Short mmCIF file of C-alpha atoms in Angstrom, two decimals:
data_model
loop_
_atom_site.label_atom_id
_atom_site.label_comp_id
_atom_site.label_asym_id
_atom_site.label_seq_id
_atom_site.Cartn_x
_atom_site.Cartn_y
_atom_site.Cartn_z
CA MET P 1 -340.11 -87.50 92.28
CA SER P 2 -341.73 -84.05 92.49
CA TRP P 3 -341.37 -81.38 89.78
CA ALA P 4 -339.09 -79.36 92.09
CA GLY P 5 -336.95 -82.42 92.78
CA ARG P 6 -336.57 -83.16 89.08
CA MET P 7 -335.62 -79.54 88.43
CA ILE P 8 -332.95 -79.59 91.17
CA LEU P 9 -331.60 -82.89 89.83
CA GLY P 10 -331.46 -81.47 86.31
CA ILE P 11 -329.63 -78.34 87.46
CA SER P 12 -327.19 -80.51 89.41
CA ARG P 13 -326.42 -82.55 86.28
CA ILE P 14 -325.85 -79.40 84.24
CA LEU P 15 -323.48 -78.04 86.89
CA LEU P 16 -321.58 -81.32 86.95
CA VAL P 17 -321.17 -81.21 83.18
CA LEU P 18 -319.95 -77.61 83.33
CA VAL P 19 -317.50 -78.40 86.13
CA HIS P 20 -316.20 -81.41 84.21
CA ALA P 21 -315.81 -79.40 81.00
CA SER P 22 -314.02 -76.54 82.72
CA ALA P 23 -311.75 -78.85 84.67
CA ALA P 24 -310.82 -80.77 81.50
CA CYS P 25 -309.50 -77.57 79.91
CA ASP P 26 -307.79 -76.06 82.95
CA PHE P 27 -304.12 -75.97 81.98
CA GLY P 28 -302.82 -74.31 85.12
CA PRO P 29 -300.09 -71.67 85.42
CA PHE P 30 -297.65 -73.53 83.08
CA PRO P 31 -299.75 -74.24 79.98
CA TYR P 32 -296.98 -75.62 77.72
CA ARG P 33 -295.40 -78.10 80.12
CA ALA P 34 -297.52 -81.02 78.82
CA THR P 35 -297.15 -80.13 75.13
CA GLY P 36 -295.78 -82.91 72.94
CA ILE P 37 -296.98 -81.81 69.47
CA VAL P 38 -297.63 -78.33 68.11
CA CYS P 39 -299.16 -77.29 64.80
CA ARG P 40 -298.64 -73.72 63.55
CA MET P 41 -300.38 -72.39 60.42
CA THR P 42 -299.15 -68.99 59.28
CA LYS P 43 -300.97 -66.17 57.48
CA PRO P 44 -299.96 -67.32 53.94
CA ALA P 45 -301.50 -70.73 54.64
CA ALA P 46 -304.66 -69.09 55.98
CA LEU P 47 -304.90 -66.99 52.81
CA LEU P 48 -304.49 -70.11 50.67
CA LEU P 49 -307.16 -72.00 52.60
CA ASN P 50 -309.45 -68.98 52.40
CA GLN P 51 -309.57 -69.45 48.63
CA GLU P 52 -311.65 -72.55 49.35
CA THR P 53 -314.05 -70.68 51.65
CA ALA P 54 -316.55 -70.18 48.83
CA GLN P 55 -317.19 -73.92 48.61
CA VAL P 56 -317.85 -74.18 52.34
CA ILE P 57 -320.17 -71.14 52.37
CA GLN P 58 -322.06 -72.47 49.35
CA ALA P 59 -322.47 -75.77 51.17
CA ALA P 60 -323.77 -73.89 54.24
CA PHE P 61 -326.43 -72.08 52.20
CA ARG P 62 -327.52 -75.18 50.34
CA ASN P 63 -327.50 -77.35 53.44
CA ALA P 64 -329.50 -74.88 55.56
CA LYS P 65 -333.05 -76.03 56.39
CA PHE P 66 -335.25 -72.96 56.03
CA PRO P 67 -338.48 -73.15 58.06
CA ASN P 68 -341.83 -71.89 56.82
CA ILE P 69 -342.29 -68.18 57.46
CA THR P 70 -345.71 -67.05 58.62
CA GLY P 71 -347.12 -63.66 59.56
CA GLU P 72 -350.25 -61.57 59.86
CA ARG P 73 -350.92 -57.85 59.54
CA SER P 74 -353.94 -55.59 59.71
CA VAL P 75 -354.32 -53.50 56.58
CA ARG P 76 -356.65 -50.59 56.21
CA LEU P 77 -359.67 -51.42 54.06
CA LEU P 78 -358.47 -55.00 53.57
CA GLY P 79 -358.78 -56.31 57.12
CA LYS P 80 -356.30 -58.91 58.35
CA VAL P 81 -353.81 -60.23 55.84
CA ALA P 82 -352.05 -63.51 56.64
CA TYR P 83 -349.19 -65.02 54.64
CA GLU P 84 -346.95 -68.10 54.65
CA LEU P 85 -343.75 -68.78 52.71
CA THR P 86 -343.08 -72.49 52.24
CA ASN P 87 -340.61 -74.77 50.44
CA ILE P 88 -337.84 -72.14 50.65
CA GLN P 89 -334.79 -73.35 48.72
CA VAL P 90 -331.56 -71.86 47.40
CA ASN P 91 -331.88 -71.49 43.64
CA GLY P 92 -328.53 -69.87 42.85
CA LEU P 93 -325.46 -68.64 44.70
CA SER P 94 -322.25 -66.80 43.88
CA ILE P 95 -319.53 -65.19 45.98
CA GLU P 96 -317.51 -62.21 44.82
CA LYS P 97 -314.68 -62.06 47.37
CA SER P 98 -313.49 -63.51 50.66
CA ASP P 99 -310.85 -62.03 52.99
CA VAL P 100 -309.30 -63.52 56.12
CA GLU P 101 -307.58 -61.82 59.04
CA LEU P 102 -305.98 -63.31 62.15
CA LYS P 103 -306.86 -61.30 65.23
CA GLU P 104 -305.03 -61.35 68.55
CA SER P 105 -308.42 -61.42 70.25
CA ASN P 106 -308.14 -65.18 69.62
CA ALA P 107 -310.33 -65.17 66.53
CA ILE P 108 -310.06 -65.80 62.80
CA TYR P 109 -312.00 -63.04 61.05
CA ILE P 110 -313.48 -63.89 57.64
CA ALA P 111 -315.26 -61.23 55.57
CA ILE P 112 -317.20 -62.56 52.58
CA LYS P 113 -318.33 -59.81 50.23
CA ASN P 114 -321.36 -59.74 47.96
CA VAL P 115 -322.89 -63.16 48.35
CA THR P 116 -325.55 -63.12 45.64
CA ALA P 117 -328.20 -65.67 46.53
CA SER P 118 -331.52 -66.50 44.93
CA PHE P 119 -334.26 -68.25 46.89
CA LYS P 120 -337.47 -69.76 45.56
CA GLY P 121 -340.62 -71.14 47.15
CA THR P 122 -344.37 -70.69 47.45
CA LEU P 123 -346.28 -67.75 48.97
CA THR P 124 -349.77 -68.46 50.26
CA TYR P 125 -351.79 -65.50 51.46
CA GLY P 126 -355.35 -64.65 52.40
CA TYR P 127 -357.23 -61.72 53.81
CA ALA P 128 -360.64 -61.09 55.30
CA GLY P 129 -361.73 -57.77 53.89
CA ALA P 130 -364.67 -55.55 54.58
CA TRP P 131 -368.22 -56.86 54.10
CA PHE P 132 -366.95 -60.39 54.96
CA LEU P 133 -365.01 -60.71 51.69
CA ARG P 134 -362.48 -63.56 51.89
CA LEU P 135 -359.79 -64.25 49.27
CA PHE P 136 -357.01 -66.87 49.33
CA HIS P 137 -354.27 -67.37 46.78
CA SER P 138 -350.91 -69.15 46.25
CA VAL P 139 -348.13 -67.96 43.98
CA ASP P 140 -344.55 -69.01 43.35
CA PHE P 141 -341.98 -66.51 44.48
CA GLU P 142 -338.31 -65.75 43.96
CA ILE P 143 -336.14 -63.66 46.27
CA GLU P 144 -333.02 -61.94 45.00
CA SER P 145 -330.54 -60.97 47.68
CA SER P 146 -327.09 -59.49 48.02
CA ILE P 147 -325.41 -60.18 51.35
CA ASP P 148 -322.12 -59.47 53.11
CA LEU P 149 -321.15 -62.18 55.60
CA GLN P 150 -318.83 -61.67 58.57
CA LEU P 151 -317.47 -64.49 60.73
CA ASP P 152 -315.34 -64.46 63.86
CA ILE P 153 -314.20 -68.06 64.31
CA LYS P 154 -312.75 -68.92 67.69
CA LEU P 155 -310.73 -72.02 68.56
CA MET P 156 -311.60 -73.42 71.95
CA CYS P 157 -311.19 -76.47 74.13
CA GLN P 158 -314.17 -78.76 74.69
CA GLU P 159 -313.57 -81.90 76.73
CA GLU P 160 -309.85 -81.73 75.89
CA LYS P 161 -310.56 -81.56 72.15
CA LEU P 162 -309.95 -78.64 69.82
CA ALA P 163 -313.27 -77.16 68.67
CA ALA P 164 -314.24 -74.34 66.33
CA ASP P 165 -316.91 -71.82 67.35
CA ALA P 166 -318.37 -69.81 64.45
CA SER P 167 -321.45 -68.60 66.31
CA ASP P 168 -320.22 -64.99 66.03
CA CYS P 169 -321.81 -64.57 62.60
CA TYR P 170 -323.36 -61.51 60.93
CA LEU P 171 -325.29 -61.06 57.69
CA ASN P 172 -325.64 -57.59 56.18
CA PHE P 173 -328.25 -57.31 53.41
CA HIS P 174 -327.63 -54.88 50.56
CA LYS P 175 -330.64 -56.09 48.59
CA LEU P 176 -333.67 -58.22 49.30
CA THR P 177 -336.20 -58.21 46.46
CA LEU P 178 -339.33 -60.34 46.21
CA HIS P 179 -340.68 -61.41 42.80
CA LEU P 180 -344.07 -63.11 42.44
CA GLN P 181 -344.79 -65.66 39.69
CA GLY P 182 -341.71 -64.49 37.83
CA ASP P 183 -343.07 -60.94 37.42
CA LYS P 184 -340.15 -58.54 37.85
CA GLU P 185 -342.31 -55.41 37.68
CA PRO P 186 -343.44 -53.70 40.92
CA GLY P 187 -347.04 -54.11 41.88
CA TRP P 188 -349.21 -53.43 44.88
CA LEU P 189 -349.24 -57.11 45.92
CA LYS P 190 -345.48 -57.45 45.65
CA GLN P 191 -344.93 -54.20 47.54
CA LEU P 192 -347.41 -55.23 50.20
CA PHE P 193 -345.74 -58.56 50.96
CA THR P 194 -342.22 -57.25 50.59
CA ASP P 195 -342.96 -54.75 53.35
CA PHE P 196 -344.55 -57.48 55.46
CA ILE P 197 -341.95 -60.19 55.26
CA SER P 198 -338.57 -58.58 54.58
CA PHE P 199 -337.64 -58.09 58.24
CA THR P 200 -338.74 -61.59 59.27
CA LEU P 201 -337.04 -63.11 56.23
CA LYS P 202 -333.72 -61.47 57.08
CA LEU P 203 -333.87 -62.87 60.61
CA VAL P 204 -334.66 -66.37 59.36
CA LEU P 205 -331.91 -66.34 56.74
CA LYS P 206 -329.35 -65.08 59.24
CA ARG P 207 -330.37 -67.62 61.87
CA GLU P 208 -330.39 -70.65 59.59
CA VAL P 209 -327.32 -69.79 57.50
CA CYS P 210 -325.22 -68.87 60.55
CA LYS P 211 -326.37 -72.02 62.34
CA GLU P 212 -325.30 -74.13 59.37
CA ILE P 213 -321.95 -72.34 59.08
CA ASN P 214 -321.28 -72.98 62.78
CA SER P 215 -322.24 -76.63 62.34
CA LEU P 216 -319.97 -76.95 59.30
CA ALA P 217 -317.09 -75.28 61.16
CA GLN P 218 -317.41 -77.77 64.01
CA THR P 219 -317.75 -80.67 61.58
CA LEU P 220 -314.69 -79.51 59.66
CA ALA P 221 -312.67 -79.21 62.89
CA ASN P 222 -313.68 -82.75 63.84
CA PHE P 223 -312.86 -83.94 60.32
CA VAL P 224 -309.34 -82.48 60.51
CA LEU P 225 -308.78 -83.90 64.01
CA ASP P 226 -309.99 -87.32 62.87
CA LEU P 227 -307.56 -87.16 59.93
CA ALA P 228 -304.71 -86.27 62.30
CA ALA P 229 -305.64 -88.96 64.83
CA ASN P 230 -305.88 -91.59 62.09
CA PHE P 231 -302.55 -90.50 60.65
CA LEU P 232 -300.95 -91.02 64.09
CA ARG P 233 -302.55 -94.42 64.65
CA ASP P 234 -301.49 -97.82 63.37
CA LYS P 235 -303.02 -100.97 64.81
CA ASP P 236 -302.37 -100.92 68.59
CA ILE P 237 -300.14 -97.82 68.54
CA SER P 238 -301.75 -94.38 68.67
CA VAL P 239 -300.94 -90.84 69.73
CA ASP P 240 -303.16 -88.77 72.01
CA ILE P 241 -303.77 -85.40 70.33
CA SER P 242 -305.92 -84.00 73.13
CA VAL P 243 -305.45 -80.29 73.74
CA ALA P 244 -302.52 -79.51 76.03
CA SER P 245 -302.98 -75.74 76.10
CA ASP P 246 -305.26 -73.04 74.75
CA SER P 247 -304.81 -72.34 71.05
CA LEU P 248 -302.88 -69.21 70.21
CA ILE P 249 -303.94 -66.77 67.47
CA GLN P 250 -301.62 -63.94 66.52
CA THR P 251 -301.71 -61.60 63.52
CA GLY P 252 -299.23 -63.87 61.72
CA TYR P 253 -300.27 -67.40 62.70
CA VAL P 254 -302.69 -69.82 64.36
CA GLU P 255 -301.18 -72.38 66.73
CA SER P 256 -302.65 -75.42 68.48
CA HIS P 257 -300.94 -77.45 71.22
CA HIS P 258 -301.50 -81.17 71.79
CA LYS P 259 -300.38 -83.73 74.35
CA GLY P 260 -298.66 -86.08 71.91
CA LEU P 261 -298.75 -88.98 74.39
CA VAL P 262 -298.17 -92.44 72.91
CA LEU P 263 -300.69 -95.14 73.77
CA TYR P 264 -299.99 -98.85 73.31
CA LYS P 265 -302.15 -101.49 75.01
CA ASN P 266 -301.35 -101.08 78.73
CA TYR P 267 -298.42 -98.79 78.00
CA SER P 268 -298.84 -95.01 77.99
CA SER P 269 -296.33 -92.20 78.23
CA THR P 270 -296.44 -89.09 80.41
CA LEU P 271 -294.97 -85.66 79.81
CA SER P 272 -294.73 -82.79 82.28
CA ASP P 273 -291.49 -81.03 81.35
CA SER P 274 -291.92 -79.98 77.71
CA VAL P 275 -289.41 -77.44 76.40
CA PHE P 276 -291.89 -75.91 73.94
CA SER P 277 -292.25 -72.16 73.62
CA PRO P 278 -293.92 -70.24 70.75
CA SER P 279 -290.62 -68.43 70.22
CA LEU P 280 -289.11 -71.69 68.91
CA LEU P 281 -291.14 -71.38 65.69
CA THR P 282 -290.99 -68.67 63.03
CA GLU P 283 -293.47 -67.38 60.45
CA SER P 284 -291.42 -67.79 57.26
CA ARG P 285 -293.11 -71.05 56.14
CA MET P 286 -296.77 -71.91 55.73
CA LEU P 287 -297.01 -74.88 58.10
CA TYR P 288 -294.98 -76.05 61.11
CA PHE P 289 -295.08 -79.21 63.21
CA TRP P 290 -293.13 -79.27 66.47
CA LEU P 291 -292.55 -82.70 68.06
CA SER P 292 -290.96 -83.35 71.42
CA GLU P 293 -288.17 -85.82 72.00
CA HIS P 294 -290.50 -87.55 74.44
CA THR P 295 -293.10 -88.24 71.74
CA LEU P 296 -290.59 -89.70 69.27
CA SER P 297 -288.86 -91.75 71.97
CA SER P 298 -292.22 -93.12 73.15
CA LEU P 299 -293.14 -94.08 69.58
CA ALA P 300 -289.87 -96.00 69.30
CA SER P 301 -290.61 -97.77 72.59
CA ALA P 302 -294.12 -98.69 71.43
CA ALA P 303 -292.70 -100.05 68.17
CA PHE P 304 -290.27 -102.15 70.20
CA LEU P 305 -293.03 -103.50 72.44
CA ASP P 306 -295.12 -104.32 69.36
CA GLY P 307 -292.27 -106.36 67.86
CA ARG P 308 -291.77 -104.05 64.89
CA LEU P 309 -288.05 -103.45 65.30
CA VAL P 310 -287.17 -106.67 63.48
CA LEU P 311 -285.56 -106.96 60.06
CA THR P 312 -285.02 -110.14 58.06
CA ILE P 313 -282.48 -110.12 55.21
CA GLY P 314 -281.85 -112.81 52.65
CA GLY P 315 -280.88 -113.49 49.05
CA GLU P 316 -279.31 -110.63 47.09
CA LYS P 317 -279.55 -108.14 49.96
CA LEU P 318 -277.71 -110.55 52.23
CA GLN P 319 -275.04 -111.04 49.59
CA ALA P 320 -274.63 -107.28 49.18
CA LEU P 321 -274.12 -106.95 52.93
CA PHE P 322 -271.42 -109.59 53.22
CA GLU P 323 -269.61 -108.74 50.01
CA VAL P 324 -269.13 -105.08 50.81
CA GLU P 325 -265.49 -105.33 49.77
CA ASP P 326 -263.71 -107.81 47.55
CA THR P 327 -260.66 -108.70 49.63
CA GLU P 328 -259.01 -111.90 50.73
CA ALA P 329 -259.99 -111.18 54.37
CA GLN P 330 -263.63 -110.69 53.36
CA ARG P 331 -263.73 -113.92 51.34
CA LYS P 332 -262.15 -115.85 54.22
CA ALA P 333 -264.64 -114.46 56.78
CA VAL P 334 -267.63 -115.20 54.55
CA GLN P 335 -266.40 -118.75 53.95
CA MET P 336 -266.02 -119.32 57.70
CA ILE P 337 -269.48 -117.92 58.54
CA PHE P 338 -271.56 -119.53 55.79
CA GLN P 339 -269.49 -122.73 55.43
CA GLY P 340 -269.98 -122.72 51.68
CA THR P 341 -273.78 -122.38 51.84
CA SER P 342 -275.49 -120.25 49.18
CA TYR P 343 -276.93 -116.87 50.18
CA ASN P 344 -280.29 -118.10 48.89
CA ASP P 345 -280.17 -120.79 51.57
CA SER P 346 -279.22 -118.35 54.32
CA VAL P 347 -281.01 -115.65 56.26
CA ALA P 348 -279.97 -112.90 58.67
CA LYS P 349 -282.24 -111.54 61.37
CA VAL P 350 -281.63 -108.20 63.09
CA TRP P 351 -283.70 -107.02 66.03
CA SER P 352 -283.63 -104.69 69.00
CA LEU P 353 -283.18 -106.32 72.40
CA ALA P 354 -284.27 -103.31 74.47
CA HIS P 355 -286.11 -100.00 74.19
CA PRO P 356 -284.13 -97.76 71.85
CA GLN P 357 -282.92 -94.55 73.45
CA ILE P 358 -283.54 -91.48 71.30
CA SER P 359 -281.95 -88.09 71.82
CA LEU P 360 -282.64 -85.11 69.55
CA GLN P 361 -279.58 -82.94 68.96
CA PRO P 362 -278.68 -80.17 66.47
CA GLU P 363 -276.58 -82.61 64.44
CA GLY P 364 -279.47 -85.09 64.12
CA THR P 365 -281.36 -87.81 65.95
CA VAL P 366 -279.05 -89.88 68.12
CA VAL P 367 -280.25 -93.48 68.49
CA LYS P 368 -278.68 -95.85 71.01
CA SER P 369 -279.83 -99.45 71.00
CA LEU P 370 -278.78 -102.96 71.99
CA VAL P 371 -279.11 -104.98 68.79
CA ALA P 372 -278.92 -108.70 68.10
CA VAL P 373 -277.82 -110.22 64.78
CA GLU P 374 -278.41 -113.87 63.96
CA VAL P 375 -277.30 -115.61 60.75
CA SER P 376 -278.82 -119.00 59.96
CA ILE P 377 -278.16 -121.41 57.11
CA LEU P 378 -280.35 -124.17 55.78
CA PRO P 379 -278.12 -126.95 54.44
CA THR P 380 -279.60 -129.17 51.74
CA GLY P 381 -281.72 -131.80 53.43
CA GLY P 382 -280.86 -130.51 56.90
CA GLU P 383 -282.36 -128.36 59.63
CA SER P 384 -281.76 -124.66 60.08
CA LEU P 385 -278.46 -123.98 61.82
CA VAL P 386 -277.41 -120.76 63.57
CA VAL P 387 -273.84 -120.07 62.47
CA LEU P 388 -273.45 -116.57 63.88
CA TYR P 389 -275.00 -114.72 66.81
CA LEU P 390 -273.87 -111.41 68.17
CA GLU P 391 -275.15 -108.60 70.34
CA LYS P 392 -273.87 -105.09 69.84
CA GLU P 393 -274.57 -101.75 71.44
CA ILE P 394 -274.92 -99.34 68.54
CA THR P 395 -275.02 -95.55 68.69
CA VAL P 396 -275.79 -93.77 65.45
CA THR P 397 -276.71 -90.20 64.49
CA VAL P 398 -279.41 -90.04 61.81
CA GLN P 399 -280.47 -87.07 59.69
CA ALA P 400 -283.96 -87.20 58.19
CA THR P 401 -285.19 -85.58 54.98
CA TYR P 402 -288.40 -85.86 52.99
CA ALA P 403 -288.33 -85.62 49.21
CA GLU P 404 -290.38 -87.02 46.33
CA ASN P 405 -292.91 -88.47 48.79
CA LYS P 406 -290.20 -90.48 50.57
CA LEU P 407 -288.72 -90.27 54.06
CA ILE P 408 -284.95 -90.65 53.79
CA LEU P 409 -282.92 -91.56 56.88
CA GLN P 410 -279.21 -90.89 56.44
CA PRO P 411 -276.86 -92.33 59.12
CA LEU P 412 -273.87 -90.19 60.00
CA ASP P 413 -271.43 -90.92 62.83
CA SER P 414 -271.84 -94.35 64.40
CA SER P 415 -270.08 -96.50 66.97
CA THR P 416 -270.50 -100.17 67.86
CA GLU P 417 -269.42 -102.28 70.82
CA PHE P 418 -269.64 -106.07 70.92
CA LYS P 419 -271.47 -107.45 73.95
CA VAL P 420 -271.88 -111.07 72.83
CA PHE P 421 -270.07 -112.86 69.97
CA LYS P 422 -270.70 -116.48 68.95
CA CYS P 423 -269.53 -117.99 65.68
CA THR P 424 -269.70 -121.69 64.85
CA ALA P 425 -266.51 -121.48 62.80
CA ASP P 426 -264.66 -119.74 65.66
CA PRO P 427 -266.03 -121.12 68.97
CA SER P 428 -263.20 -119.66 71.03
CA GLY P 429 -263.48 -116.22 69.43
CA ASP P 430 -259.71 -116.05 69.06
CA ASP P 431 -259.69 -115.46 65.30
CA PRO P 432 -259.95 -111.67 64.83
CA SER P 433 -260.67 -111.87 61.09
CA VAL P 434 -264.41 -112.58 61.44
CA ARG P 435 -264.93 -110.00 64.19
CA ASN P 436 -263.02 -107.30 62.32
CA PHE P 437 -264.88 -108.05 59.12
CA LEU P 438 -268.24 -107.88 60.90
CA GLN P 439 -267.26 -104.64 62.61
CA ASN P 440 -266.54 -103.05 59.24
CA MET P 441 -269.56 -104.62 57.53
CA ILE P 442 -272.00 -103.39 60.19
CA SER P 443 -270.65 -99.84 60.15
CA VAL P 444 -270.33 -99.46 56.38
CA VAL P 445 -273.33 -101.41 55.10
CA GLY P 446 -275.36 -102.87 57.97
CA ILE P 447 -276.42 -99.64 59.66
CA PRO P 448 -277.31 -97.89 56.35
CA GLU P 449 -279.32 -100.95 55.32
CA VAL P 450 -281.28 -100.97 58.58
CA THR P 451 -281.97 -97.21 58.51
CA SER P 452 -282.98 -97.44 54.84
CA SER P 453 -285.40 -100.25 55.66
CA ILE P 454 -286.89 -98.24 58.54
CA GLY P 455 -287.23 -95.20 56.28
CA SER P 456 -289.00 -97.28 53.61
CA ALA P 457 -291.32 -98.83 56.20
CA LEU P 458 -292.24 -95.41 57.63
CA THR P 459 -292.78 -94.02 54.12
CA SER P 460 -295.10 -96.90 53.28
CA LEU P 461 -297.00 -96.38 56.54
CA MET P 462 -297.39 -92.62 55.96
CA ASN P 463 -298.45 -93.09 52.35
CA ASN P 464 -301.06 -95.62 53.43
CA LYS P 465 -302.40 -92.82 55.61
CA GLY P 466 -302.57 -90.53 52.57
CA LEU P 467 -299.49 -88.34 53.03
CA ASN P 468 -298.50 -88.80 49.38
CA LEU P 469 -301.81 -87.18 48.36
CA PHE P 470 -300.74 -83.84 49.83
CA ASP P 471 -298.94 -81.27 47.72
CA ILE P 472 -295.92 -80.72 49.99
CA ILE P 473 -293.38 -78.11 48.89
CA ASN P 474 -289.75 -78.04 50.07
CA PRO P 475 -290.19 -79.73 53.46
CA GLU P 476 -287.41 -79.37 56.05
CA ILE P 477 -286.80 -81.53 59.11
CA ILE P 478 -284.73 -79.64 61.69
CA THR P 479 -283.54 -81.21 64.93
CA ARG P 480 -282.63 -79.25 68.02
CA GLN P 481 -281.85 -80.34 71.55
CA GLY P 482 -285.00 -82.01 72.83
CA TYR P 483 -287.29 -81.43 69.83
CA VAL P 484 -287.69 -81.58 66.06
CA ILE P 485 -289.38 -79.08 63.73
CA VAL P 486 -290.96 -80.03 60.42
CA GLN P 487 -291.64 -76.95 58.28
CA LEU P 488 -293.07 -76.77 54.78
CA ASP P 489 -295.20 -74.96 52.23
CA PHE P 490 -298.13 -76.63 50.50
CA ASP P 491 -300.81 -76.39 47.88
CA PHE P 492 -304.31 -77.10 49.07
CA PRO P 493 -305.35 -80.76 48.60
CA HIS P 494 -308.74 -80.13 46.94
CA HIS P 495 -309.75 -83.79 47.21
CA LEU P 496 -309.83 -83.50 51.01
CA LEU P 497 -312.28 -80.59 51.01
CA LEU P 498 -314.42 -82.38 48.41
CA HIS P 499 -314.43 -85.50 50.58
CA PHE P 500 -315.38 -83.44 53.62
CA LEU P 501 -318.23 -81.64 51.83
CA GLN P 502 -319.59 -84.92 50.48
CA LYS P 503 -319.65 -86.34 54.00
CA SER P 504 -321.21 -83.25 55.57
CA LEU P 505 -324.06 -82.80 53.08
#
């Protein structure tokens, strides 16, 4: 292929990439309609996180790879003077103050005042003077600097992922002083090379430090997204957190919008009628998560398809269920069902027969499901025998709270309707005592036991993902028609930033 042909092919590929990237982030005239999950961080949270900015900036300075700096000047009487600064390294760094401001121009403005940095390295210089005199010399140097750093960080969409752009970066030098071989006193050599290299040195420092800050910002954004994606993934079930709309930055908060589509093997959900609007969230708490009814309902469906909506109860828990009340009717029903078999030789299995239907309402999360209950006994020396099987359509309203690193699901109003009833001790189903007892037992103890077990399982899952490592303050879970809001304050989890910096360096 000719050079012109290769150039045309290369341009075509670039255009295709640009078209693909722009198309992937084109949200159309209704940007929120595909939004399943929203994260809003308010100004107090940004101020808290800004307290950790010093560590990130220090990492940027230390991680920057400073190239050798070379130059040449003609000097009267001395001829041409050439110099090279090599092995430039950060020797010391301190930051006086850092401020953050959220700007409606879709940027997070960070002003870092008085970054005092010390650099060290080797200066090699030589000059060809008059009468063919040539001198070459190498000395160690130290540079003292005082810098103000300004960053405008923008949140953008790249290939449907949230990305941070910190390329809008400025360094303002208050001081840049060169010391040779540890000599702090001015001298003609020091003055000569300070004049030569100060401008070039400022450009190099700005370029390399800003490049590293931009790289760290992108790495940190990816790190946070990876944490979120991992938190919303368990085995074959995951949640798509691709960007569903452009991020929104106001003076009081930063907000990102995600698809929140549930993925499970060949099953995937779709959402095109989200009810989200920024007006649904306030600015009184530090952090908000908005989740659509569609996302939660799809998670429940995926859990059903993965066979997770199954509960097995035996031993003491089974006894507690069936001895909810000490009455003659209860004792008679238990005797008929278990036929005198010990609870330790019996087991109850509860599972969902169909996709649970979830509806979010102001009073709580309304769950409607067709549930099967099977009680089996294992007589001594015999095979397992099913003594009770029933199917019930259960509707229950659940309120969720989170306290002491535990998710608590509290059932409120509930209703049950028998669809199938089979009992070995009552084949005809004419004896109402067993059915009435089971009706009461399921409502009073059975449903709370199932919701408690689900809450414990979800708590264990979230803690395995590291939720218990966060310092969460006074979290609230608020349900409304079609969505749920989780709002909270927090202290910064320093271990996460440390882990991130260790990975990035």
